Coordinates of N, CA and C and ligand atoms in Angstrom, one line a residue:
X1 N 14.3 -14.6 14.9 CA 14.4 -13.2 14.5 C 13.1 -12.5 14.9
X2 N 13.5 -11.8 16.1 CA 11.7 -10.6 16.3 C 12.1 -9.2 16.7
X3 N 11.2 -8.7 16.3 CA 11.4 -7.0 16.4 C 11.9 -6.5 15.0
X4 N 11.5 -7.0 14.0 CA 12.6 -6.2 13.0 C 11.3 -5.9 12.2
X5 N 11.8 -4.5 12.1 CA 11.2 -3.9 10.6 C 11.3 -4.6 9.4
X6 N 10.8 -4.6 7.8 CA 10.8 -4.7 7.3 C 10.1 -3.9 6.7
X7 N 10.8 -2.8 5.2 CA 10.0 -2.1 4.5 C 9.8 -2.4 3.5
X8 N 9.0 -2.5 2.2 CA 8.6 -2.6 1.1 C 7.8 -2.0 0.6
X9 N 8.6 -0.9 -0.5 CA 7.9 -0.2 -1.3 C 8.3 -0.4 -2.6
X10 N 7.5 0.7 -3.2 CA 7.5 0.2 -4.9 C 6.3 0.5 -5.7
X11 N 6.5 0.2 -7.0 CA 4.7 1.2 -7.8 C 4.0 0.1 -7.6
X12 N 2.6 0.6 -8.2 CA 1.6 -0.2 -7.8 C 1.4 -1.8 -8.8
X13 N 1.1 -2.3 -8.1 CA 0.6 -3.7 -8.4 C 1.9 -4.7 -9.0
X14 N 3.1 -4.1 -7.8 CA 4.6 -5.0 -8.0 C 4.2 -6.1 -7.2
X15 N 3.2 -6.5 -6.7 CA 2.9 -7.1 -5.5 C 3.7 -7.5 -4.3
X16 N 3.9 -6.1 -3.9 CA 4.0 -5.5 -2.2 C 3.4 -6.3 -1.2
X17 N 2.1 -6.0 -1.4 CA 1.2 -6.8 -0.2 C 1.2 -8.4 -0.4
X18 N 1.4 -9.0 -1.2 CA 1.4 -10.1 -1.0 C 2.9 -10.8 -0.6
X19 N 3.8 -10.3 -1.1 CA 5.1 -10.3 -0.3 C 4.9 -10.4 1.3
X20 N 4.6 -8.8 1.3 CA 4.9 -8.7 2.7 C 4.0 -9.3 3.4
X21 N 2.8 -9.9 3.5 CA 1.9 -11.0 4.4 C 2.7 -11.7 4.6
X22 N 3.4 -12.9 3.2 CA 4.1 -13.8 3.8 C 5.4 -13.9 4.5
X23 N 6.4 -13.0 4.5 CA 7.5 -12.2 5.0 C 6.9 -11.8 6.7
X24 N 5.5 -11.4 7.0 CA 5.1 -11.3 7.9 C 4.7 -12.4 9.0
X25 N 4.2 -13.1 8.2 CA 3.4 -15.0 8.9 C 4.9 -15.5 9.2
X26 N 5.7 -15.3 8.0 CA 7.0 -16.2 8.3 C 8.0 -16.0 9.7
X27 N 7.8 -14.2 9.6 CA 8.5 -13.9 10.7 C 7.7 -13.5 12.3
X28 N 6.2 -14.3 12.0 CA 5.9 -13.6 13.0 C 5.5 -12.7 13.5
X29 N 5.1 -11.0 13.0 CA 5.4 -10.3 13.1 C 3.7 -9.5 12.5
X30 N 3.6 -8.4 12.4 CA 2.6 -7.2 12.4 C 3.3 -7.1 10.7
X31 N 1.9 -7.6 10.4 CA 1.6 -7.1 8.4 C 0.9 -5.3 8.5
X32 N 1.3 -4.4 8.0 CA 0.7 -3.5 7.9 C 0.7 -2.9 6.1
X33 N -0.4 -2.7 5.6 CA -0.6 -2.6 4.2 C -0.9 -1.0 4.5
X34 N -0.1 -0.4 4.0 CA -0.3 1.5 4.0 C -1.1 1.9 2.6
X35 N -1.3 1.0 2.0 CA -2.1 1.5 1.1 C -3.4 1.4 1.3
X36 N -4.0 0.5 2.0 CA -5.2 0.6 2.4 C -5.3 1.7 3.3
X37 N -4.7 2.0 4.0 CA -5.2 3.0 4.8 C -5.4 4.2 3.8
X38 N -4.5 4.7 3.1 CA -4.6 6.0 2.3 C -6.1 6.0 1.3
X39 N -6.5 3.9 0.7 CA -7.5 4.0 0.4 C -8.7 4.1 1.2
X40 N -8.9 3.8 2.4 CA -9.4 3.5 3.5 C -10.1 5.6 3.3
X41 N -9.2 6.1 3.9 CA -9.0 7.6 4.1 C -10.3 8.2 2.5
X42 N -9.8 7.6 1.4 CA -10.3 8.2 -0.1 C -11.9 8.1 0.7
X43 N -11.8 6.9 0.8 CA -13.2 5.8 0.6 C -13.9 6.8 1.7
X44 N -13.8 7.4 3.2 CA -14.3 8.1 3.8 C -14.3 9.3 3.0
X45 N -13.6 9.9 2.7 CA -14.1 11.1 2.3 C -15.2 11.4 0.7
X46 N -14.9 9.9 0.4 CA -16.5 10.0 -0.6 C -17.3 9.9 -0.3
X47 N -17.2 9.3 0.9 CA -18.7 9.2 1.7 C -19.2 10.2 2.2
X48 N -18.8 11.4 2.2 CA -19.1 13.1 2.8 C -19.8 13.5 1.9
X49 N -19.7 13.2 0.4 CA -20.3 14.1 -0.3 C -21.4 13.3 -1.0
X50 N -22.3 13.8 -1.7 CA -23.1 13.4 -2.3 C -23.1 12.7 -3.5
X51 N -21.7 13.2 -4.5 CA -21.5 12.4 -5.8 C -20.2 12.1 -5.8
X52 N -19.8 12.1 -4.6 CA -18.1 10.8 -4.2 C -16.9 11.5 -4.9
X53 N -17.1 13.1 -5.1 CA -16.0 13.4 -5.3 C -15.6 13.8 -3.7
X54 N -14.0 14.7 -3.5 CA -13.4 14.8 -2.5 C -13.5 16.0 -2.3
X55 N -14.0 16.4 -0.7 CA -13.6 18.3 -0.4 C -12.6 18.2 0.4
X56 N -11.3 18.1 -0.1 CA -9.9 18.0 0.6 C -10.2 18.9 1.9
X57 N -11.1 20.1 1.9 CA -10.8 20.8 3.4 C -11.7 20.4 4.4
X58 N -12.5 20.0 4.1 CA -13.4 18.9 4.8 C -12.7 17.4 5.7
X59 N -12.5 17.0 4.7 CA -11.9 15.6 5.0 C -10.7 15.6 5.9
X60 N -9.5 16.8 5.7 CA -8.5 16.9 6.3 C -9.3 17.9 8.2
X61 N -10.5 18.7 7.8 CA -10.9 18.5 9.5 C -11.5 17.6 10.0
X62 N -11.6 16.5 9.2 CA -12.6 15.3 10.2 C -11.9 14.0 10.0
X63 N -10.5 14.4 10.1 CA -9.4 13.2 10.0 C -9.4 12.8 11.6
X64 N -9.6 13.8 12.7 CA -10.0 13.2 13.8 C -10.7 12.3 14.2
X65 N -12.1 12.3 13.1 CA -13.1 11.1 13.3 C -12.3 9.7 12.9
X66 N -11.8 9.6 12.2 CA -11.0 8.4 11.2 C -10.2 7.5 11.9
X67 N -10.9 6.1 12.2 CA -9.9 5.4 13.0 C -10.1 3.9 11.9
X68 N -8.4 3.5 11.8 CA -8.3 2.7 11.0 C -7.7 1.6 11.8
X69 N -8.4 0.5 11.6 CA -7.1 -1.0 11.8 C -7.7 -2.5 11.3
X70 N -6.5 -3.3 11.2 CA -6.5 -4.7 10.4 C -6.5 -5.2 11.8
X71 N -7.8 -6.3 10.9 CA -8.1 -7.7 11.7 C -7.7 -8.9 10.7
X72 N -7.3 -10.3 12.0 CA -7.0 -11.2 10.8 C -8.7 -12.2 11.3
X73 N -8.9 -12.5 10.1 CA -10.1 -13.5 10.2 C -9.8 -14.6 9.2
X74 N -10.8 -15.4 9.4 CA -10.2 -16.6 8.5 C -10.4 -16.1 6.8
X75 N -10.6 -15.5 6.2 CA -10.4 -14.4 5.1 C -9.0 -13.7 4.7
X76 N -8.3 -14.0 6.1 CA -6.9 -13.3 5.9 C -7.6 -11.7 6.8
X77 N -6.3 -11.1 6.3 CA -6.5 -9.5 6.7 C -7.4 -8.6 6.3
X78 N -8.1 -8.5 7.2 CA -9.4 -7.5 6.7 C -9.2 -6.1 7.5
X79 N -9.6 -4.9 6.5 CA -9.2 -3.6 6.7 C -10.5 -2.8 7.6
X80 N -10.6 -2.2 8.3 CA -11.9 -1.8 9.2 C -11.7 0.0 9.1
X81 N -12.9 0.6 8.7 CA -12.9 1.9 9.1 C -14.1 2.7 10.1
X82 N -13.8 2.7 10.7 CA -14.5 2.8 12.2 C -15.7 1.7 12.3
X83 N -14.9 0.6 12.3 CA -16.0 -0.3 12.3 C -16.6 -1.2 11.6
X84 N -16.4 -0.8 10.5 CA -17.0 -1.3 9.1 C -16.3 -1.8 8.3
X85 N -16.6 -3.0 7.8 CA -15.4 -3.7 7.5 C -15.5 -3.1 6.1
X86 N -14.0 -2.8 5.5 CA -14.4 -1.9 3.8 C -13.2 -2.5 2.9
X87 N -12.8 -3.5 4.1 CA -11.6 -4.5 2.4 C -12.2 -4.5 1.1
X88 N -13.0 -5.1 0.6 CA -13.9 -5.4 -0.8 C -14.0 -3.5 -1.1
X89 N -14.5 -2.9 -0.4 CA -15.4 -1.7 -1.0 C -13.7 -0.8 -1.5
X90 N -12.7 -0.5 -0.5 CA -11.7 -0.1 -0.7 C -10.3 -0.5 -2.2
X91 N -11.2 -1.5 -2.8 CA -10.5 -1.8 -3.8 C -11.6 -1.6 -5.6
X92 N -12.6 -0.6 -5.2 CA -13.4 -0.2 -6.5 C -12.6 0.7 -7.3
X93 N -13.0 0.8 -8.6 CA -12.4 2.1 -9.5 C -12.4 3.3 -8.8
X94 N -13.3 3.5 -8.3 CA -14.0 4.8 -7.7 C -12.6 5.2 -6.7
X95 N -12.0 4.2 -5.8 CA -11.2 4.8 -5.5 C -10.3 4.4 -5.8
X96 N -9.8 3.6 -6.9 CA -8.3 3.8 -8.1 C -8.1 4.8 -8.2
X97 N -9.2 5.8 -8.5 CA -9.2 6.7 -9.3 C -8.8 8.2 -8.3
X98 N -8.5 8.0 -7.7 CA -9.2 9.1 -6.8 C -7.7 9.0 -5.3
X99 N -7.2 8.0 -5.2 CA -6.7 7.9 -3.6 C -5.4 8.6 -3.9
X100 N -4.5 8.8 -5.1 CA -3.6 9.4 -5.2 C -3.2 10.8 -5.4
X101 N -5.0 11.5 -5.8 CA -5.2 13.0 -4.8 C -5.0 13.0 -3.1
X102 N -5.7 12.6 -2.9 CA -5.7 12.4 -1.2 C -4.6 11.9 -0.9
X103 N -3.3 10.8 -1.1 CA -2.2 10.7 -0.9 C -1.5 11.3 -0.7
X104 N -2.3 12.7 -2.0 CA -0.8 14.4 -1.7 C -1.1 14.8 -1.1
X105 N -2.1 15.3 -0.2 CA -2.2 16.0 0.6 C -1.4 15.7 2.7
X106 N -0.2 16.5 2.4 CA 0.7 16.6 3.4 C -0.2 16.2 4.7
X107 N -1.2 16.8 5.2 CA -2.6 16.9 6.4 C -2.2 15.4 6.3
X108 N -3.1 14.7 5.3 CA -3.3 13.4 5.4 C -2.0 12.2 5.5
X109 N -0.9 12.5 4.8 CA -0.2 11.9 5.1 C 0.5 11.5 6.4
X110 N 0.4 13.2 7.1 CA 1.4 13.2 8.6 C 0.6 12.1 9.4
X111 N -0.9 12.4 9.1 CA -2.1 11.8 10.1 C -1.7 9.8 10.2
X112 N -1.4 10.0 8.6 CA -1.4 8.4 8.7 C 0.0 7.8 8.7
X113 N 1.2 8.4 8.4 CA 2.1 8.2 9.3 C 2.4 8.0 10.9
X114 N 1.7 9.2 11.3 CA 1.7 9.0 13.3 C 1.3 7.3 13.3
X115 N 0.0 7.2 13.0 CA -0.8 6.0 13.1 C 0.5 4.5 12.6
X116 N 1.2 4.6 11.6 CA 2.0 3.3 11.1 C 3.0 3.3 12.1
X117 N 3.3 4.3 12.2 CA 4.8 4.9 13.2 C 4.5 3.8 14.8
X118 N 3.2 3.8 15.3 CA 2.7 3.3 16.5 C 2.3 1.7 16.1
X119 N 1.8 1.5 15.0 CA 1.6 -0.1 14.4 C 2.7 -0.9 14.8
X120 N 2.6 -1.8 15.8 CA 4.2 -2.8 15.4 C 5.2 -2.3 15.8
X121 N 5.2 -1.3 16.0 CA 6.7 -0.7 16.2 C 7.0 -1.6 17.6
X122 N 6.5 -1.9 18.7 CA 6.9 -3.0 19.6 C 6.6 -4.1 19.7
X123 N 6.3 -4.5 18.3 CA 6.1 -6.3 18.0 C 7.5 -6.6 16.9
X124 N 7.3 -5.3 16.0 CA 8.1 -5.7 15.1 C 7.1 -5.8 13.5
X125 N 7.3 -5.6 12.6 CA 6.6 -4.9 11.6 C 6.9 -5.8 10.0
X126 N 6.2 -5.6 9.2 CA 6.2 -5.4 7.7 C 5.5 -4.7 7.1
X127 N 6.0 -3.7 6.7 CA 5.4 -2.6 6.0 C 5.0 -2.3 4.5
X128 N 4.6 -2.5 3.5 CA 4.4 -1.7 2.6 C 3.8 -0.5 2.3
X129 N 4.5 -0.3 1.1 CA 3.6 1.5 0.5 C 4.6 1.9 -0.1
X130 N 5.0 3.4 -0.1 CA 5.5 4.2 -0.8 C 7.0 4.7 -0.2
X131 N 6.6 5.3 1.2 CA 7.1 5.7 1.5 C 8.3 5.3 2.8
X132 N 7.7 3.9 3.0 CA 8.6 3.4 4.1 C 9.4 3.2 4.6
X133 N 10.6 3.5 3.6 CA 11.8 3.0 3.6 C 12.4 4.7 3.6
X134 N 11.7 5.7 3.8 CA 12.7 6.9 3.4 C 11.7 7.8 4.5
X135 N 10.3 7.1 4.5 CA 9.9 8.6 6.2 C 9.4 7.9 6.8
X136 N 8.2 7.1 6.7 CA 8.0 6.3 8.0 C 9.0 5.3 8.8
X137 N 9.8 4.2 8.4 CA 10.5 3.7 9.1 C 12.3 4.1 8.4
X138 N 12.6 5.7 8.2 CA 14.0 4.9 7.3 C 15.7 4.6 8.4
X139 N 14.9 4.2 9.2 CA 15.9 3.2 10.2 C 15.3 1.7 10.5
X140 N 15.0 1.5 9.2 CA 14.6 -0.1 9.2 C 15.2 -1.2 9.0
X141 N 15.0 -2.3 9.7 CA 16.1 -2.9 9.0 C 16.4 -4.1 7.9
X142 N 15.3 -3.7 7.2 CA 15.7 -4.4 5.9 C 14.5 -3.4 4.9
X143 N 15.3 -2.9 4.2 CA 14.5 -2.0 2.9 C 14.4 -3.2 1.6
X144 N 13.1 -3.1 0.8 CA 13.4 -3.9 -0.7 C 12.5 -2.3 -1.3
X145 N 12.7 -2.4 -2.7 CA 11.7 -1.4 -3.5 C 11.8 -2.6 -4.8
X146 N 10.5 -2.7 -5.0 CA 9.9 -3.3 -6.4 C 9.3 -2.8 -7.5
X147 N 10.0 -3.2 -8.8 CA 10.2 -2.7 -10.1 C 9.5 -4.0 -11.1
X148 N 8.5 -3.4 -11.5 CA 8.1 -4.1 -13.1 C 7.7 -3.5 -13.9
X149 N 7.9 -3.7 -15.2 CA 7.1 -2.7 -16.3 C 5.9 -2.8 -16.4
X150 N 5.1 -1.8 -16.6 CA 4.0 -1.5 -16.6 C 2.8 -2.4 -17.3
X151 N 3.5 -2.5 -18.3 CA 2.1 -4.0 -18.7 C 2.2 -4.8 -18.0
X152 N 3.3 -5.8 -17.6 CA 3.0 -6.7 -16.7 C 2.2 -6.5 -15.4
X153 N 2.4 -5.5 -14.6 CA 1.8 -5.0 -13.7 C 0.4 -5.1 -14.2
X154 N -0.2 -4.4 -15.0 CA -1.6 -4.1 -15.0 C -2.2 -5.6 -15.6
X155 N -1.3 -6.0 -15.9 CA -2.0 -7.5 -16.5 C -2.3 -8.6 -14.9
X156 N -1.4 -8.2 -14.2 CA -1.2 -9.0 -13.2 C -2.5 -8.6 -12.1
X157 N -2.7 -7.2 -12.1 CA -3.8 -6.5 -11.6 C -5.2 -6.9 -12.1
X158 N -5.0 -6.9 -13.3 CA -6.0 -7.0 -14.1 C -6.7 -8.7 -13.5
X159 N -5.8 -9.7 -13.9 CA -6.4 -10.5 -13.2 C -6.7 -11.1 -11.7
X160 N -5.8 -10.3 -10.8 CA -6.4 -10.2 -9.8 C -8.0 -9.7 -9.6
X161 N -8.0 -8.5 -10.2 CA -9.7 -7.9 -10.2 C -10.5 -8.8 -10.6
X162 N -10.6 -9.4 -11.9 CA -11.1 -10.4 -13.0 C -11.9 -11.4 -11.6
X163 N -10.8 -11.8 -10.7 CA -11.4 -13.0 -10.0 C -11.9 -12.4 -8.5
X164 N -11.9 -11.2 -8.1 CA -12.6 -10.6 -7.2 C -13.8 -9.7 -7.7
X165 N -14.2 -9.9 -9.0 CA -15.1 -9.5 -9.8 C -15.2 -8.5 -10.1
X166 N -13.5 -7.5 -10.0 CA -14.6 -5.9 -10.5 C -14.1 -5.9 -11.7
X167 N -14.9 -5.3 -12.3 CA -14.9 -5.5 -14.3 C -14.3 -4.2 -15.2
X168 N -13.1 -3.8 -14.7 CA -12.1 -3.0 -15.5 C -12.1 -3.9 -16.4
X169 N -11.5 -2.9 -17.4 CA -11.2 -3.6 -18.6 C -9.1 -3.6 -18.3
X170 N -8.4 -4.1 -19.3 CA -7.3 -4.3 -19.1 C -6.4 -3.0 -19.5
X171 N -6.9 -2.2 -20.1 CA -7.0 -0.9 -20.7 C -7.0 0.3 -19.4
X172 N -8.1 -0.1 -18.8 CA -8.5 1.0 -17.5 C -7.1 0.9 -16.7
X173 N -7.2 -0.6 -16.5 CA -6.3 -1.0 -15.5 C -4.9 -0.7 -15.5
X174 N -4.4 -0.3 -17.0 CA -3.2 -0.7 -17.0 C -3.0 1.8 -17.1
X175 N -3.8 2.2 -17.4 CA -4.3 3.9 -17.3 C -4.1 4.3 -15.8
X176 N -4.8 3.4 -15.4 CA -4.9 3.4 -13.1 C -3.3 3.6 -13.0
X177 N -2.8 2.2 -13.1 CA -1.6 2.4 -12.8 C -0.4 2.8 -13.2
X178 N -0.2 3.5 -14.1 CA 0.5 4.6 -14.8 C 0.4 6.2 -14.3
X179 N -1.2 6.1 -14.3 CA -1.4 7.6 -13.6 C -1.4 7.9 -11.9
X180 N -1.2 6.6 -11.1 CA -1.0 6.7 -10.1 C 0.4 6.9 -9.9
X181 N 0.8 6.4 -10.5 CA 2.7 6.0 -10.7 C 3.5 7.4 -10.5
X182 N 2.9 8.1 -11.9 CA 3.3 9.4 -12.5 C 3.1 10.2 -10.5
X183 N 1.8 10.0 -10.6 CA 1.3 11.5 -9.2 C 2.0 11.1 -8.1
X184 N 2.6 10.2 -8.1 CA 2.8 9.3 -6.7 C 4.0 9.9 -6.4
X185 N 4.9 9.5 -8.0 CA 6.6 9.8 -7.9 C 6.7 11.4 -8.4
X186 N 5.8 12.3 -8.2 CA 6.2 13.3 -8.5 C 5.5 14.5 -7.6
X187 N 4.7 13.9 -6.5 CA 3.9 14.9 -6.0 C 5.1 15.6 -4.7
X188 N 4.5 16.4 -4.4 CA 5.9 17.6 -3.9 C 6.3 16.9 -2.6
X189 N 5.2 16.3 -1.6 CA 5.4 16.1 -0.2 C 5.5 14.8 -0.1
X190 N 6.7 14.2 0.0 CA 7.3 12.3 0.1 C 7.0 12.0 -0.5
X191 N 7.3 12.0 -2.1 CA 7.3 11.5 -3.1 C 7.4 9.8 -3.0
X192 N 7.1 8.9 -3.1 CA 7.5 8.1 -4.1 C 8.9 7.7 -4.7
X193 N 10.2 7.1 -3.4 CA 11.3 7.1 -4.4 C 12.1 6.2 -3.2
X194 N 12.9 5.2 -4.1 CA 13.9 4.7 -3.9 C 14.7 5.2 -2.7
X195 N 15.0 4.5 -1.1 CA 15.2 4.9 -0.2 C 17.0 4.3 -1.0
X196 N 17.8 5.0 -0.5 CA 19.2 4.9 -0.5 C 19.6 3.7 -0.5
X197 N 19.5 3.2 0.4 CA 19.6 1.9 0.7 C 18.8 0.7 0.8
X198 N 18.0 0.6 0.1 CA 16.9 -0.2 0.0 C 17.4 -1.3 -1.5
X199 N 17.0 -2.8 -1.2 CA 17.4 -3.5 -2.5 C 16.5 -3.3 -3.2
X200 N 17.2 -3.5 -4.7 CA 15.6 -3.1 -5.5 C 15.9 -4.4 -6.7
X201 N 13.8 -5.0 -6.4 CA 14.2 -6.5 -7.5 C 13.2 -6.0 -8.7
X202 N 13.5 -6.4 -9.8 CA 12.8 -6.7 -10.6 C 11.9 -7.5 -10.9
X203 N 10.8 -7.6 -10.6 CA 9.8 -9.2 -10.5 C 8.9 -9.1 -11.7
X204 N 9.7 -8.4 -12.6 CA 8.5 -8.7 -14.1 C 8.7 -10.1 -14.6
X205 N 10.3 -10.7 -14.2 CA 9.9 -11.9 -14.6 C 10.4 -12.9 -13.5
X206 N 9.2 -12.7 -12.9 CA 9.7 -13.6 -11.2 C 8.9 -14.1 -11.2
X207 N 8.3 -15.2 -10.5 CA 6.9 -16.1 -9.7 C 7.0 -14.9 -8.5
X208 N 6.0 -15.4 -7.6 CA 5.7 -14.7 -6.1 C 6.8 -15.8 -4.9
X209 N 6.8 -16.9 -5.5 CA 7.3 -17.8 -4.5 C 9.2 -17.6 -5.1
X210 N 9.6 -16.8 -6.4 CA 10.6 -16.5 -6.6 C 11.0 -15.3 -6.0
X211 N 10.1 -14.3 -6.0 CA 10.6 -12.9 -5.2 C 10.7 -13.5 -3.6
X212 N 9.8 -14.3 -3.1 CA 9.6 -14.4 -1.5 C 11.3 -15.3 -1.3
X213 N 11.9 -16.1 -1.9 CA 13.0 -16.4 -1.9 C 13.9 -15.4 -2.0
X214 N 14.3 -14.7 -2.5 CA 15.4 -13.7 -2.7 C 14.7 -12.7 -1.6
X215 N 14.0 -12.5 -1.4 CA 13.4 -11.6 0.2 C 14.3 -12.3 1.0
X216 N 13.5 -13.2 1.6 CA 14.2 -13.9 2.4 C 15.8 -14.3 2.8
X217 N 16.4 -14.9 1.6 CA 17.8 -14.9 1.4 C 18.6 -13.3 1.5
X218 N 17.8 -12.3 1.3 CA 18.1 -10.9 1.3 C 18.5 -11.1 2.6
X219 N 17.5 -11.0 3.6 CA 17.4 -11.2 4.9 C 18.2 -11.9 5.5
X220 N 18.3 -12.6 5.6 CA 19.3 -13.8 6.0 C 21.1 -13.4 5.8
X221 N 20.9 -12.9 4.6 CA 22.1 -12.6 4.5 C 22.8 -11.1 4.8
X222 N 21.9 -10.5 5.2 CA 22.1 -8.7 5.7 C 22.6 -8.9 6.9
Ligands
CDP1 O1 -1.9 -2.1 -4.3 P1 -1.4 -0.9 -5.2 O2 0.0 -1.0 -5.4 O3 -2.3 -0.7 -6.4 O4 -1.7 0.4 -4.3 P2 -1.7 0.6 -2.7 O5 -0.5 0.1 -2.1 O6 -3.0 0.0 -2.2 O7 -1.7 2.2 -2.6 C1 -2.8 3.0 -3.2 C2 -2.3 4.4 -3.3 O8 -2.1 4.9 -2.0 C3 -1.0 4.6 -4.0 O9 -1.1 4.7 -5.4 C4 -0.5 5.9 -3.4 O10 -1.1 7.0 -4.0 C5 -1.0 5.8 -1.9 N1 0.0 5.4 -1.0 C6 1.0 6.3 -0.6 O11 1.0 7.4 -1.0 N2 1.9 6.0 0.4 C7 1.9 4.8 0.9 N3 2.8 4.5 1.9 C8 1.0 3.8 0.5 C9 0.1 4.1 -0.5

């Protein structure tokens, strides 16, 4: 099986990205994580100012400068922004807090759409994020969207961070992803939503190696 899309979206910390690496190694194929880029994008534009807040009119004229791409190293996939490697730095509070303003802004989105649109598109693809399944790829050919309730999620985050050392509390973590959720599925330009035809699992009470089976068999059987 090569050349095939694969989209996966869903709220945050359904674990998207970890899905879709292995869905990607399996098939061979171009892993592209869309949320790093939109974090990637935050992370540059705090770098503009002096106390790391964002000047959205700023940032949206020096989206020109902004070149993003994944390398695989023996680390796995590492995220680069003009150079610099910013996987670690791209997953702080600072920009929890912060990347789902810059997500709304239409400028930024079209920018980093063009850029996924060209990713893989002639290798063949796995995508996650938000939006994949309904504007960047929605002639793909296999859509999932992933659903858990909210405590599980932030517990599941939470310990993720715990062992990459950043020291939210479980409280912060579980505020992040609620308030991301809310702005995500409600902001005016590509919302955040359920492509038509996309499967949708519930993995609050799944393993990882339970969801990557019903992926798969999804696949297989489509
Ligand atoms: O890993 P997690 O689910 O926490 O988030 P992420 O996939 O790294 O995405 C971070 C943020 O980027 C989301 O909360 C959205 O605001 C934005 N995003 C988006 O708007 N569209 C995408 N295709 C991917 C991410």
């Amino acid at each position: 099986m090569e050349k095939i899309i694969v989209a996966i979206d869903g709220y945050a910390g359904t674990g998207k990205s970890t899905q879709a690496k292995s869905l990607a190694k399996h098939f061979g194929c171009v892993y592209v994580d869309t949320g790093a880029m939109y974090r990637a994008v935050t992370y540059f534009g705090q770098l503009q100012t002096t106390d790391g807040s964002i000047d959205i009119k700023l940032l949206i004229d020096s989206l020109p400068q902004i070149s993003i791409y994944f390398e695989h190293t023996k680390n796995g996939q590492q995220t680069f922004l003009n150079g610099e490697n910013i996987t670690d730095l791209i997953r702080q509070s600072k920009v929890n807090n912060k990347v789902s303003d810059v997500a709304s802004v239409p400028e930024i989105r079209s920018f980093l759409v063009d850029i996924q649109r060209k990713m893989g598109s002639s290798k063949g693809v796995v995508m996650d994020g938000r939006d994949i399944g309904t504007i960047v790829f929605p002639e793909a050919d296999y859509k999932f969207f992933l659903i858990a309730s909210p405590k599980i999620r932030a517990q599941r985050r939470y310990e993720e961070q715990q062992k990459a050392g950043i020291t939210e509390t479980l409280e912060e973590v579980l505020t992040n992803i609620t308030a991301r959720d809310h702005q995500d599925s409600t902001r005016t330009f590509t919302p955040l939503k359920k492509a038509k035809d996309a499967i949708e699992i519930d993995v609050s009470y799944m393993s990882i190696d339970d969801v990557f089976n019903v992926l798969i068999e999804s696949i297989v059987k489509l």
